[in-house]
Amino acid sequence: MTLAKEIEKYISQCKTGKNKVSKTTMLTIDRFLEDVDKASQNKKSFPYILDYSKAETVIEFAQSMVQSKGEFRGRALELAPWQKFIYLNLYGWVYRDNPERRRFQKTYIQVARKNGKTTMVVPILLWDLLTEGGAEIYCCATTLNQSKISFDIAKSMVRNVPELATLIKPYRESLTYKGGKIVPVSSEAGLQDGYNPSIALIDEYHAHRTDELLSVMRTGMGSRLNPLLLIITTAGFNRASPCYSEYERSIKILNDTFQDDNCFIMIFEPDKDDKWDSLDAISKSNPNLGITIKKDYLWGQIKDAKQKPSIETDIKTKNLDIWCDAKEAWIPFSIWGKAKVKYTRDTSSLPSVLAMDLSKRNDFTVLTLYSFDAEVNKYIARHWYYIPEDMIDAKMKSDNIMVRKWIEDEYITAIPGSTIDYSYIAKQINILYQEYPNLVGLVYDPNLSVDVISQVASELLTIPMNQGYWLDEPIAEWEKAIYEERIIDNNPVMDWMLSCSTLEHNSNGKRRVVKPDSHRESKRIDSVITSIMGYAQLQSSILHKPVEVDQQSIDLILGYQWG
C-alpha cells in the first residue's frame, strides 16, 4: 500500500470513528486536508506543496532501524499510521519555490506515555545527522539522564544497523558523522551561547521550569535552511509552565485564532466531555493502544487511581494526557471516616512520637502524638491545638465557626494574649515526655522552633524535619496506612484540616501537602503536616528504616522554584 493510501485510510478511520480521536486531533487532520486542497488549487497565496516521495524516503529509513528494548528487541521499527502521518507532515510539506526547504520548522507533539513517541522521533535525528551538512542535533531535557534517553536509543539504533555502524562513530556522549553530531544537553548543566542546531529535541517539555533551554536552541537556528525544533511531551501538573503556554498556543493555531504555518501540531488527548476513566479517554490519548501499551495496563492504572485519589493526577497526566492543576482532591471523608474508631485503651506505655508545628498568630500551633498499639496493629493519633486567646473571634470568622465550640470541648487551647507563648508549648511537651516514658522523640519544623527546643527536657531526642521538603515517601506511607485502616484519629479539628488539604506535585511527580488555591486564607493544614511527620518518624523507629525526603528540598532551601 502506498503512503498516500495509508494516510487516506488513517484519516478515513479517524473521521468515521473507527479510530477514536479527540476534536483536537481532528483539528490537525482537518488542517492537513485544508492545506492539501489549497496546494492542489495551485494558489499563489499558499506557498507550500505536498511531496509524498520525500516523506516516503525518510519513513523507509526510519523503518530500517532495529529496536533494542522490551518485546520489540531485535525487530525493525514499524511506524504506526499516526506516526507516518507525522512524518508525512514534517517531510512532505515543502516550499513551492524551493522544494529543498521544508515547511515545518517547529513541532509540538503531545501524547500519553508509552506510546513510542521517543522511539518514533529518534530516526529523524539520525536522518538529519546523515543528510544535513555539519548537523548539530541536541537531545535536550531538564536532566542529563533524561536527555540521554533519546540519545541512548539513537546510539543503540546505530549499533544495531550495520550500515549505520560503518558511517556513524559512537562516543560516550556523542554520535558523529562528517563534522556533524548528536549530543545530549541538559538545563541543569548550564547553557552557553554558540549553539547552531539543525534539530533540537525538547523531551518531556512539561518538566521544564523555564523556556530557557528551548529559547537558546530556537535562537541558534537562524542560519539553517531546514531547522527543526521538535517538542515531545505528555501533559503536566503545572499550568504556569512554559509547556502549558506552548500547549495553549498550539490549540490557538489549530483553532485558527493564531497564525503559524511553520508549526506542526499533533495532540492526543480526551475531549473535555469525556469521563477520564472511560474507554474513549483511553483510546483518544493512546494512539498506540494495543501496540506499545496495553489496555489491561491502563485499566489497572485507572482502578488504582479510583482507590487512591492522590495518584489520580499522575494517571491523568501520564497515561491519559490530561493537563491538571496538581491540586486535585486528596483523601475523601468516605475513606478518612474509617479512622473514626472508638478506642479507650491507655496509650502512655506505647512507643510514641511527638510532632510539633509552631505559629505566631494566623495558623494553629499543633502538637500531634502518634502511638503504635501492636496488639491491634493500629496507629493512634492525638492532637493538641493552640491559638492566641485574642484571636478567637477572628478565627471564628476567617477559619471555622466551630472554633469556640472546639475550645469548650478542649480540642483547642486558647493561650492568653495576641500571640503564642512558646514557653507554654515547651511546658506541654515536657509534661507529655513525663507521661509517655516510651516517647521516641520530638519531630519539629526548625522554623520558629529555637526557643521551644531550648526549653524542652535535654533527654528528649529532637528530630528536625523541614516542611519545605517534598515528603513524598512519608506522605505515601501515611496515606497507605489510612487506606488500610491502620490509623485511629477521632479529632474533629483534624477532620477539618484534612478537608483543607490537597497535594502539590513538582515536575518529577514528588508531592507535598498544601492549601488549595481557592479561599486558601481560610484553610489550615497544620495537623495534617504533623500527622505525616509523626507517623513517618514512628514507623521509622519501629521498622528501623530512615525517613526519606526528596533531594529537591535543597532547591527550596536555596530559593529555587520547582517546575
XYZ file of N, CA and C in Angstrom, residues 162-252:
273
model
N 24.040 -2.409 10.739
C 25.435 -2.453 10.267
C 25.800 -1.297 9.338
N 24.873 -0.925 8.447
C 25.175 0.169 7.518
C 25.436 1.476 8.265
N 24.668 1.708 9.328
C 24.887 2.916 10.117
C 26.167 2.830 10.926
N 26.451 1.652 11.442
C 27.632 1.459 12.285
C 28.927 1.746 11.532
N 28.908 1.575 10.210
C 30.113 1.861 9.419
C 30.257 3.357 9.123
N 29.169 4.114 9.290
C 29.190 5.540 8.956
C 29.306 6.435 10.181
N 28.565 6.098 11.222
C 28.447 6.967 12.397
C 29.338 6.442 13.522
N 30.133 7.340 14.082
C 31.031 6.949 15.165
C 30.369 7.233 16.521
N 30.206 6.198 17.349
C 29.593 6.402 18.665
C 30.651 6.686 19.738
N 30.409 7.711 20.520
C 31.234 8.009 21.682
C 30.328 8.027 22.909
N 30.939 8.210 24.051
C 30.170 8.144 25.292
C 29.016 9.139 25.295
N 29.288 10.353 24.862
C 28.239 11.372 24.888
C 28.115 12.100 23.560
N 28.367 11.387 22.470
C 28.145 11.967 21.148
C 28.104 10.887 20.088
N 27.393 11.184 19.015
C 27.423 10.398 17.782
C 27.877 11.360 16.691
N 28.866 10.977 15.906
C 29.413 11.910 14.929
C 29.418 11.321 13.530
N 29.290 12.235 12.556
C 29.371 11.845 11.137
C 29.753 13.083 10.329
N 30.925 13.025 9.694
C 31.391 14.078 8.793
C 31.189 15.490 9.370
N 31.659 15.706 10.551
C 31.564 17.027 11.158
C 30.248 17.315 11.843
N 29.290 16.416 11.718
C 28.017 16.569 12.401
C 27.996 15.784 13.702
N 27.018 16.065 14.556
C 26.995 15.387 15.851
C 25.590 15.353 16.433
N 25.364 14.325 17.247
C 24.194 14.242 18.124
C 24.727 14.186 19.541
N 24.257 15.102 20.401
C 24.747 15.127 21.784
C 23.584 15.399 22.737
N 23.664 14.846 23.939
C 22.655 15.163 24.965
C 23.003 16.464 25.670
N 21.992 17.269 25.980
C 22.180 18.548 26.655
C 21.119 18.672 27.736
N 21.508 19.194 28.885
C 20.529 19.372 29.955
C 20.594 20.787 30.494
N 19.470 21.283 30.972
C 19.430 22.627 31.547
C 20.173 22.680 32.870
N 20.307 21.538 33.561
C 20.981 21.521 34.857
C 22.481 21.773 34.718
N 23.028 21.509 33.514
C 24.464 21.669 33.299
C 24.844 23.111 32.987
N 23.851 23.965 32.807
C 24.131 25.346 32.447
C 24.209 25.489 30.937
N 23.791 26.650 30.440
C 23.712 26.858 28.998
C 24.687 27.947 28.565
N 25.199 27.781 27.343
C 26.125 28.746 26.791
C 25.666 29.135 25.400
N 26.169 30.244 24.906
C 25.905 30.647 23.538
C 26.760 29.799 22.592
N 26.445 29.879 21.317
C 27.257 29.178 20.323
C 26.597 27.960 19.719
N 25.393 27.624 20.164
C 24.676 26.505 19.557
C 24.180 26.921 18.166
N 24.282 25.983 17.227
C 23.763 26.198 15.874
C 22.963 24.957 15.471
N 21.842 24.721 16.142
C 21.146 23.438 15.977
C 20.510 23.285 14.596
N 20.636 22.088 14.069
C 19.808 21.723 12.918
C 18.516 21.095 13.432
N 18.625 20.331 14.530
C 17.450 19.816 15.248
C 17.704 19.941 16.744
N 16.718 20.418 17.454
C 16.737 20.391 18.914
C 15.508 19.614 19.369
N 15.748 18.480 19.973
C 14.664 17.664 20.525
C 14.458 18.077 21.975
N 13.311 18.663 22.263
C 12.969 19.072 23.634
C 12.089 17.979 24.223
N 12.677 17.152 25.059
C 11.996 15.961 25.567
C 11.265 16.274 26.869
N 10.022 15.774 26.969
C 9.181 15.970 28.159
C 9.214 17.431 28.600
N 8.748 18.274 27.720
C 8.809 19.721 27.950
C 8.017 20.126 29.192
N 7.021 19.352 29.562
C 6.220 19.684 30.756
C 7.069 19.762 32.011
N 8.244 19.092 32.019
C 9.104 19.071 33.202
C 10.032 20.277 33.276
N 10.055 21.106 32.244
C 10.966 22.251 32.212
C 10.407 23.399 33.034
N 11.226 23.935 33.918
C 10.796 25.031 34.782
C 10.673 26.334 34.000
N 11.554 26.532 33.045
C 11.556 27.747 32.234
C 11.687 27.362 30.769
N 11.576 28.370 29.894
C 11.759 28.124 28.463
C 13.176 28.453 28.020
N 14.099 28.565 28.983
C 15.470 28.987 28.675
C 16.143 28.051 27.673
N 16.070 26.745 27.910
C 16.735 25.791 27.026
C 16.136 25.843 25.626
N 14.814 25.881 25.561
C 14.145 25.967 24.269
C 14.537 27.255 23.548
N 14.579 28.358 24.264
C 14.895 29.648 23.651
C 16.322 29.683 23.116
N 17.257 29.123 23.874
C 18.645 29.071 23.419
C 18.756 28.288 22.113
N 18.040 27.178 22.037
C 18.077 26.364 20.822
C 17.390 27.073 19.650
N 16.250 27.656 19.917
C 15.494 28.317 18.835
C 16.274 29.474 18.233
N 16.885 30.302 19.088
C 17.597 31.475 18.591
C 18.881 31.111 17.856
N 19.367 29.886 18.054
C 20.586 29.469 17.355
C 20.347 28.860 15.989
N 19.086 28.755 15.581
C 18.748 28.044 14.343
C 18.695 28.933 13.097
N 18.936 30.226 13.285
C 18.680 31.178 12.211
C 19.408 30.925 10.913
N 20.597 30.326 10.955
C 21.385 30.140 9.732
C 21.059 28.844 8.999
N 20.163 28.029 9.544
C 19.847 26.732 8.932
C 18.705 26.855 7.923
N 18.800 26.079 6.837
C 17.725 26.049 5.849
C 16.537 25.265 6.369
N 16.814 24.146 7.024
C 15.751 23.257 7.494
C 15.905 22.925 8.984
N 15.877 23.927 9.832
C 15.953 23.621 11.258
C 14.645 23.000 11.734
N 14.725 22.278 12.835
C 13.508 21.696 13.409
C 13.597 21.738 14.929
N 12.699 22.497 15.517
C 12.532 22.496 16.972
C 11.451 21.471 17.278
N 11.867 20.346 17.828
C 10.993 19.180 17.957
C 10.624 18.979 19.426
N 9.423 19.381 19.797
C 8.956 19.283 21.183
C 8.073 18.049 21.323
N 8.455 17.146 22.215
C 7.618 15.983 22.508
C 7.381 15.936 24.017
N 6.155 15.651 24.410
C 5.831 15.722 25.835
C 4.530 14.998 26.134
N 4.321 14.730 27.395
C 2.989 14.388 27.888
C 2.430 15.645 28.549
N 1.187 15.602 28.964
C 0.619 16.692 29.752
C 1.329 16.747 31.103
N 1.160 17.853 31.809
C 1.862 18.005 33.071
C 0.970 18.472 34.197
N 1.632 18.806 35.340
C 0.939 19.209 36.553
C 0.821 20.721 36.693
N 1.580 21.454 35.906
C 1.754 22.874 36.189
C 1.250 23.738 35.036
N 0.103 24.351 35.225
C -0.460 25.199 34.174
C 0.263 26.538 34.066
N 1.186 26.793 34.965
C 2.002 28.002 34.870
C 3.326 27.719 34.167
N 3.490 26.530 33.624
C 4.752 26.132 32.996
C 4.836 26.639 31.563
N 6.053 26.734 31.012
C 6.193 27.123 29.602
C 5.563 26.102 28.661
N 5.515 24.854 29.084
C 4.905 23.828 28.228
C 3.409 24.065 28.080
N 2.754 24.424 29.180
C 1.317 24.670 29.071
C 1.045 25.885 28.189
N 1.917 26.870 28.264
C 1.782 28.024 27.370
C 1.920 27.592 25.916
N 2.845 26.668 25.670
C 3.025 26.137 24.312
C 1.802 25.330 23.883
N 1.247 24.598 24.815
C 0.027 23.832 24.541
C -1.118 24.780 24.162
N -1.301 25.836 24.944
C -2.368 26.799 24.652
C -2.148 27.463 23.296
N -0.914 27.817 23.012
C -0.591 28.417 21.713
C -0.921 27.450 20.583
N -0.607 26.176 20.791
C -0.872 25.153 19.769
C -2.367 25.020 19.508
N -3.150 25.049 20.572
C -4.606 24.965 20.417
C -5.128 26.164 19.624
N -4.574 27.323 19.895
C -4.992 28.519 19.157
C -4.652 28.411 17.675
